[in-house]
Amino acid sequence: MARVALVTGGTRGIGRAIVERLKADGLLVAAGYSGNDEAAAECAKSLGVMVIKGNVGNFADCKAAVEKIEAELGPIDVLVNNAGITRDGVFHKMTSEQWSEVIRVNMDSLFNMTRQVIEGMRERGWGRIINISSINGQKGQIGQTNYSAAKAGVIGFTKALALENARKGVTVNCVAPGYIDTEMVQAVPPKVLEGIIAQIPAGRLGSGEEIADTVSFLAGERAAYVTGTTLSLNGGQYLVG
Ligand code: CAA
């Protein structure tokens, strides 16, 4: 029987590339999204996957989404916690809303989503939790104290949960992308982005497909012995600057 995957933030950007790849791998895939109905409808139509609306920052929404997916597709075997937002600004000007929105969506979501599926995975003795962190959680970034804190939190969460579930056939890993060619990165002021790309040893932005390839590996049978780790895909950017 095909395994079932849920990718949060799965209708656009990196998430969409992951959805496409996992579907090509033969999984039954649901893509979560929070606001952009048009992108979701397009994703459902062109990829032929289930799309489900809800706010990953809200526990009740996550519970309802998982119940619906499990009723339609079956128990979730692979959860990709990908949904994320930025509210960039230097800390001495950051508002409490900018801080909390990012913590809620990028980090509280890990509890809200993973809590819905972890017991089932443990009972069935198989599961894959893949959390999307960021190079900026690993090395910090001016204008992103909120995002860097959340994405570093994702790594800590991953390690602790990996330890708790290693004997249950459930692996928990992080993928930490660098700057990937998505709407989120294209929203960085052009001059700033130019400077960032100039620093990347590979000399270019990454692609969603490159991230999706790594997620595909982690989601598969061959990655059974990989747990608690962070795979960094950043074109060498972590090594410089
Ligand atoms: N070093 C030190 N201080 C700096 C600085 C720098 N490089 N750049 C700006 N500042 C300081 C200025 O000195 C100024 O301080 P004062 O208030 O004391 O004068 C202040 O920051 C400027 O404040 P502004 O709000 O006017 O700044 P701005 O409009 O220039 O915006 C910024 C600053 C928010 C950091 C902006 O440059 C920016 O958005 N940078 C991009 C951040 C980024 O890389 N985000 C990644 C988004 S993609 C993503 O997150 C995906 C992923 O995982 C990689």
XYZ file of N, CA, C and O in Angstrom, residues 77-198:
488
model
N 2.100 8.679 7.188
C 3.391 8.028 7.443
C 4.549 9.008 7.389
O 5.595 8.777 7.974
N 4.367 10.059 6.580
C 5.448 11.023 6.350
C 4.882 12.422 6.575
O 3.925 12.816 5.911
N 5.474 13.133 7.536
C 5.039 14.519 7.765
C 6.209 15.435 7.452
O 7.291 15.290 8.023
N 5.986 16.362 6.536
C 7.022 17.354 6.223
C 6.531 18.703 6.769
O 5.576 19.287 6.263
N 7.177 19.151 7.844
C 6.829 20.442 8.445
C 7.592 21.529 7.696
O 8.734 21.854 8.025
N 6.936 22.037 6.668
C 7.607 22.974 5.760
C 7.058 24.394 5.862
O 7.778 25.350 5.572
N 5.813 24.550 6.288
C 5.180 25.876 6.256
C 6.011 26.883 7.048
O 6.445 26.604 8.160
N 6.220 28.032 6.454
C 7.001 29.051 7.161
C 6.749 30.425 6.581
O 6.334 30.564 5.423
N 6.975 31.436 7.417
C 6.810 32.822 6.970
C 8.001 33.646 7.445
O 8.724 33.224 8.357
N 8.191 34.794 6.824
C 9.165 35.763 7.346
C 8.436 37.053 7.692
O 7.423 37.398 7.055
N 8.922 37.719 8.705
C 8.487 39.081 9.031
C 9.760 39.824 9.391
O 10.018 40.118 10.547
N 10.593 40.074 8.375
C 11.937 40.585 8.627
C 11.934 42.016 9.145
O 11.105 42.848 8.762
N 12.904 42.312 9.973
C 13.121 43.661 10.489
C 14.195 43.586 11.560
O 14.289 42.565 12.250
N 14.995 44.637 11.657
C 16.034 44.591 12.694
C 15.374 44.569 14.077
O 14.289 45.133 14.265
N 16.026 43.913 15.020
C 15.401 43.640 16.311
C 15.014 44.918 17.056
O 13.972 44.978 17.700
N 15.861 45.955 16.918
C 15.541 47.171 17.685
C 14.317 47.900 17.123
O 13.865 48.881 17.704
N 13.780 47.392 16.027
C 12.526 47.967 15.504
C 11.412 46.925 15.414
O 10.313 47.222 14.969
N 11.697 45.710 15.827
C 10.729 44.616 15.646
C 9.535 44.771 16.588
O 9.699 45.100 17.764
N 8.337 44.511 16.068
C 7.138 44.573 16.904
C 6.881 43.192 17.515
O 7.382 42.173 17.032
N 6.075 43.208 18.543
C 5.705 41.963 19.193
C 4.941 41.049 18.221
O 5.078 39.822 18.252
N 4.172 41.651 17.303
C 3.440 40.853 16.299
C 4.415 40.157 15.337
O 4.243 38.988 15.017
N 5.426 40.911 14.883
C 6.418 40.292 13.969
C 7.088 39.098 14.643
O 7.348 38.078 14.024
N 7.394 39.254 15.915
C 8.035 38.175 16.664
C 7.092 36.973 16.777
O 7.422 35.860 16.382
N 5.873 37.226 17.325
C 4.999 36.083 17.628
C 4.468 35.377 16.398
O 4.316 34.163 16.419
N 4.187 36.119 15.348
C 3.677 35.443 14.140
C 4.688 34.423 13.628
O 4.325 33.307 13.251
N 5.947 34.840 13.616
C 6.982 33.946 13.084
C 7.199 32.749 14.012
O 7.333 31.606 13.546
N 7.193 32.983 15.303
C 7.382 31.866 16.246
C 6.199 30.895 16.143
O 6.359 29.680 16.145
N 4.992 31.463 16.023
C 3.788 30.618 15.954
C 3.798 29.736 14.696
O 3.632 28.530 14.767
N 4.028 30.367 13.557
C 3.921 29.615 12.288
C 5.135 28.718 12.061
O 5.008 27.608 11.549
N 6.317 29.180 12.433
C 7.532 28.423 12.082
C 7.954 27.442 13.177
O 8.709 26.522 12.895
N 7.494 27.666 14.409
C 7.958 26.761 15.464
C 6.817 26.101 16.247
O 6.824 24.883 16.423
N 5.823 26.864 16.688
C 4.694 26.228 17.390
C 4.041 25.178 16.488
O 3.498 24.176 16.958
N 4.126 25.412 15.195
C 3.548 24.480 14.214
C 4.134 23.075 14.355
O 3.461 22.088 14.052
N 5.364 22.990 14.803
C 5.980 21.669 14.948
C 5.237 20.861 16.001
O 5.018 19.662 15.847
N 4.880 21.522 17.093
C 4.070 20.837 18.097
C 2.682 20.542 17.526
O 2.212 19.394 17.554
N 2.056 21.578 16.972
C 0.662 21.449 16.520
C 0.465 20.338 15.487
O -0.545 19.635 15.521
N 1.410 20.198 14.573
C 1.273 19.184 13.518
C 1.780 17.818 13.978
O 1.109 16.806 13.784
N 2.970 17.821 14.550
C 3.613 16.536 14.839
C 2.849 15.775 15.918
O 2.764 14.545 15.891
N 2.269 16.530 16.844
C 1.513 15.899 17.942
C 0.323 15.082 17.417
O -0.103 14.116 18.034
N -0.193 15.491 16.248
C -1.363 14.794 15.684
C -0.999 13.419 15.121
O -1.852 12.559 14.998
N 0.265 13.249 14.711
C 0.615 12.032 13.966
C 1.581 11.103 14.695
O 1.739 9.944 14.305
N 2.221 11.602 15.751
C 3.324 10.834 16.331
C 2.851 9.527 16.990
O 3.517 8.490 16.876
N 1.695 9.576 17.645
C 1.248 8.353 18.324
C 0.965 7.238 17.320
O 1.340 6.086 17.534
N 0.328 7.593 16.206
C 0.022 6.599 15.162
C 1.297 6.018 14.580
O 1.406 4.808 14.365
N 2.275 6.873 14.314
C 3.549 6.386 13.750
C 4.215 5.419 14.727
O 4.734 4.373 14.322
N 4.211 5.749 16.001
C 4.830 4.876 17.012
C 4.101 3.530 17.070
O 4.722 2.481 17.122
N 2.784 3.597 17.035
C 2.004 2.344 17.094
C 2.277 1.456 15.891
O 2.401 0.245 16.009
N 2.391 2.078 14.716
C 2.610 1.298 13.483
C 4.081 0.932 13.276
O 4.420 0.161 12.397
N 4.964 1.546 14.079
C 6.392 1.209 14.008
C 7.086 1.734 12.777
O 8.144 1.234 12.367
N 6.537 2.793 12.172
C 7.182 3.396 10.990
C 6.713 4.838 10.857
O 5.517 5.131 10.945
N 7.651 5.718 10.639
C 7.273 7.117 10.405
C 8.469 7.949 10.003
O 9.619 7.576 10.255
N 8.182 9.040 9.329
C 9.217 9.986 8.908
C 8.706 11.393 9.218
O 7.667 11.805 8.687
N 9.463 12.090 10.070
C 9.159 13.502 10.306
C 10.331 14.281 9.724
O 11.488 14.049 10.102
N 10.031 15.181 8.813
C 11.094 15.963 8.167
C 10.754 17.445 8.363
O 9.685 17.913 7.943
N 11.654 18.136 9.054
C 11.400 19.531 9.400
C 12.290 20.446 8.575
O 13.497 20.219 8.473
N 11.687 21.451 7.983
C 12.480 22.364 7.166
C 12.969 23.517 8.052
O 12.180 24.332 8.541
N 14.276 23.525 8.269
C 14.908 24.613 9.023
C 15.423 25.636 8.011
O 14.788 25.860 6.973
N 16.575 26.233 8.274
C 17.137 27.229 7.349
C 18.584 27.499 7.721
O 18.957 27.418 8.901
N 19.363 27.876 6.741
C 20.736 28.323 7.015
C 20.717 29.460 8.043
O 21.640 29.598 8.839
N 19.637 30.241 8.037
C 19.611 31.390 8.947
C 19.310 30.983 10.390
O 19.537 31.763 11.308
N 18.838 29.758 10.586
C 18.740 29.200 11.939
C 20.083 28.645 12.392
O 20.333 28.460 13.573
N 20.955 28.365 11.435
C 22.271 27.816 11.761
C 23.295 28.916 11.991
O 24.175 28.789 12.825
N 23.201 30.007 11.216
C 24.259 31.006 11.336
C 23.765 32.417 11.650
O 24.577 33.323 11.825
N 22.432 32.605 11.741
C 21.909 33.945 12.019
C 21.872 34.792 10.755
O 22.569 34.506 9.774
N 21.009 35.815 10.789
C 20.903 36.725 9.635
C 20.380 38.063 10.142
O 19.385 38.100 10.893
N 21.038 39.115 9.752
C 20.552 40.460 10.096
C 19.106 40.607 9.626
O 18.789 40.246 8.489
N 18.241 41.125 10.495
C 16.835 41.326 10.137
C 15.966 40.114 10.410
O 14.773 40.122 10.104
N 16.553 39.056 11.004
C 15.770 37.820 11.195
C 15.952 37.202 12.592
O 16.060 35.983 12.708
N 15.964 38.005 13.623
C 16.078 37.392 14.967
C 14.914 36.437 15.220
O 15.099 35.363 15.810
N 13.724 36.829 14.774
C 12.540 35.978 14.966
C 12.676 34.675 14.177
O 12.537 33.569 14.710
N 12.986 34.801 12.897
C 13.080 33.639 12.002
C 14.266 32.751 12.398
O 14.152 31.518 12.433
N 15.399 33.366 12.695
C 16.581 32.581 13.082
C 16.322 31.817 14.377
O 16.737 30.657 14.520
N 15.631 32.466 15.323
C 15.302 31.782 16.586
C 14.395 30.589 16.316
O 14.618 29.478 16.816
N 13.377 30.795 15.502
C 12.434 29.705 15.203
C 13.137 28.566 14.472
O 12.950 27.387 14.803
N 13.954 28.903 13.498
C 14.592 27.860 12.684
C 15.680 27.126 13.465
O 15.953 25.950 13.193
N 16.312 27.798 14.425
C 17.241 27.093 15.324
C 16.438 26.187 16.249
O 16.854 25.063 16.563
N 15.274 26.659 16.672
C 14.381 25.847 17.504
C 13.967 24.562 16.801
O 13.862 23.500 17.420
N 13.773 24.660 15.512
C 13.394 23.487 14.712
C 14.473 22.399 14.837
O 14.168 21.205 14.935
N 15.715 22.810 14.873
C 16.815 21.843 14.961
C 16.824 21.171 16.340
O 16.983 19.946 16.448
N 16.613 21.932 17.381
C 16.571 21.363 18.738
C 15.406 20.393 18.896
O 15.549 19.299 19.466
N 14.255 20.796 18.389
C 13.059 19.940 18.417
C 13.350 18.611 17.729
O 13.025 17.535 18.233
N 13.984 18.709 16.573
C 14.287 17.515 15.772
C 15.154 16.536 16.563
O 14.895 15.325 16.577
N 16.191 17.059 17.207
C 17.115 16.175 17.922
C 16.415 15.473 19.086
O 16.589 14.272 19.302
N 15.637 16.228 19.858
C 14.971 15.637 21.024
C 13.945 14.591 20.586
O 13.869 13.493 21.154
N 13.175 14.923 19.550
C 12.136 13.986 19.105
C 12.762 12.742 18.461
O 12.221 11.641 18.587
N 13.901 12.926 17.810
C 14.608 11.781 17.205
C 15.016 10.799 18.306
O 14.848 9.578 18.159
N 15.530 11.322 19.402
C 15.942 10.451 20.510
C 14.751 9.675 21.061
O 14.834 8.473 21.322
N 13.639 10.373 21.226
C 12.462 9.721 21.819
C 11.901 8.596 20.956
O 11.277 7.678 21.465
N 12.114 8.687 19.631
C 11.418 7.764 18.723
C 12.312 6.810 17.947
O 11.819 6.039 17.125
N 13.610 6.848 18.237
C 14.559 6.049 17.449
C 14.256 4.554 17.524
O 14.491 3.820 16.573
N 13.723 4.097 18.634
C 13.434 2.652 18.765
C 12.081 2.266 18.202
O 11.681 1.112 18.294
N 11.361 3.233 17.705
C 9.997 2.960 17.227
C 9.890 2.994 15.710
O 8.796 3.062 15.166
N 11.036 3.039 15.019
C 10.985 3.067 13.553
C 10.589 4.423 12.998
O 10.257 4.547 11.825
N 10.621 5.426 13.862
C 10.234 6.770 13.423
C 11.491 7.643 13.401
O 12.124 7.831 14.434
N 11.874 8.131 12.231
C 13.034 9.010 12.149
C 12.576 10.464 12.101
O 11.476 10.774 11.615
N 13.422 11.324 12.639
C 13.107 12.750 12.687
C 14.355 13.509 12.240
O 15.413 13.378 12.863
N 14.232 14.237 11.159
C 15.394 14.930 10.601
C 15.024 16.333 10.143
O 13.852 16.653 9.973
N 16.078 17.119 9.944
C 15.920 18.483 9.418
C 16.580 18.591 8.062
O 17.626 17.984 7.829
N 16.004 19.425 7.229
C 16.703 19.881 6.042
C 16.847 21.394 6.221
O 15.872 22.078 6.568
N 18.061 21.895 6.049
C 18.297 23.333 6.221
C 18.690 23.951 4.875
O 19.861 23.905 4.485
N 17.707 24.504 4.171
C 18.032 25.141 2.891
C 18.761 26.463 3.100
O 18.543 27.162 4.098
N 19.580 26.795 2.114
C 20.096 28.158 2.031
C 19.079 29.000 1.288
O 17.873 28.821 1.462
N 19.549 29.905 0.448
C 18.634 30.772 -0.294
C 18.168 30.041 -1.564
O 18.962 29.732 -2.435
N 16.868 29.770 -1.597
C 16.257 28.989 -2.676
C 15.382 29.930 -3.512
O 14.784 30.870 -2.964
N 15.303 29.662 -4.781
C 14.571 30.561 -5.672
C 13.055 30.407 -5.494
O 12.407 29.669 -6.233
N 12.532 31.093 -4.484
C 11.092 31.048 -4.179
C 10.581 32.483 -4.040
O 11.377 33.424 -3.957
N 9.259 32.609 -3.918
C 8.681 33.948 -3.700
C 9.233 34.568 -2.423
O 9.427 35.775 -2.331
N 9.464 33.738 -1.392
C 9.949 34.263 -0.111
C 11.303 34.945 -0.277
O 11.540 36.041 0.226
N 12.184 34.289 -1.004
C 13.520 34.858 -1.201
C 13.457 36.031 -2.178
O 14.144 37.043 -2.000
N 12.601 35.932 -3.172
C 12.493 37.034 -4.139
C 11.918 38.296 -3.483
O 12.041 39.393 -4.036
N 11.323 38.149 -2.284
C 10.783 39.311 -1.579
C 11.866 40.087 -0.815
O 11.623 41.190 -0.316
N 13.063 39.517 -0.729
C 14.185 40.243 -0.091
C 14.520 41.439 -0.991
O 14.548 41.297 -2.217
N 14.765 42.617 -0.383
C 15.084 43.784 -1.225
C 16.173 43.441 -2.256
O 17.188 42.838 -1.884
N 15.957 43.800 -3.539
C 16.847 43.356 -4.622
C 18.330 43.608 -4.362
O 19.160 42.737 -4.618
N 18.658 44.772 -3.832
C 20.077 45.079 -3.592
C 20.659 44.127 -2.543
O 21.806 43.677 -2.658
N 19.858 43.850 -1.504
C 20.316 42.951 -0.429
C 20.500 41.545 -1.001
O 21.507 40.875 -0.750
N 19.534 41.109 -1.801
C 19.597 39.751 -2.371
C 20.812 39.600 -3.287
O 21.506 38.579 -3.259
N 21.070 40.654 -4.057
C 22.248 40.649 -4.935
C 23.514 40.389 -4.118
O 24.362 39.571 -4.492
N 23.616 41.085 -3.000
C 24.789 40.929 -2.124
C 24.876 39.518 -1.558
O 25.964 38.947 -1.447
N 23.721 38.943 -1.226
C 23.705 37.582 -0.661
C 24.159 36.578 -1.718
O 25.006 35.732 -1.466
N 23.622 36.706 -2.933
C 23.986 35.744 -3.993
C 25.489 35.849 -4.292
O 26.155 34.828 -4.511
N 26.002 37.066 -4.246
C 27.436 37.256 -4.522
C 28.297 36.485 -3.526
O 29.427 36.104 -3.829
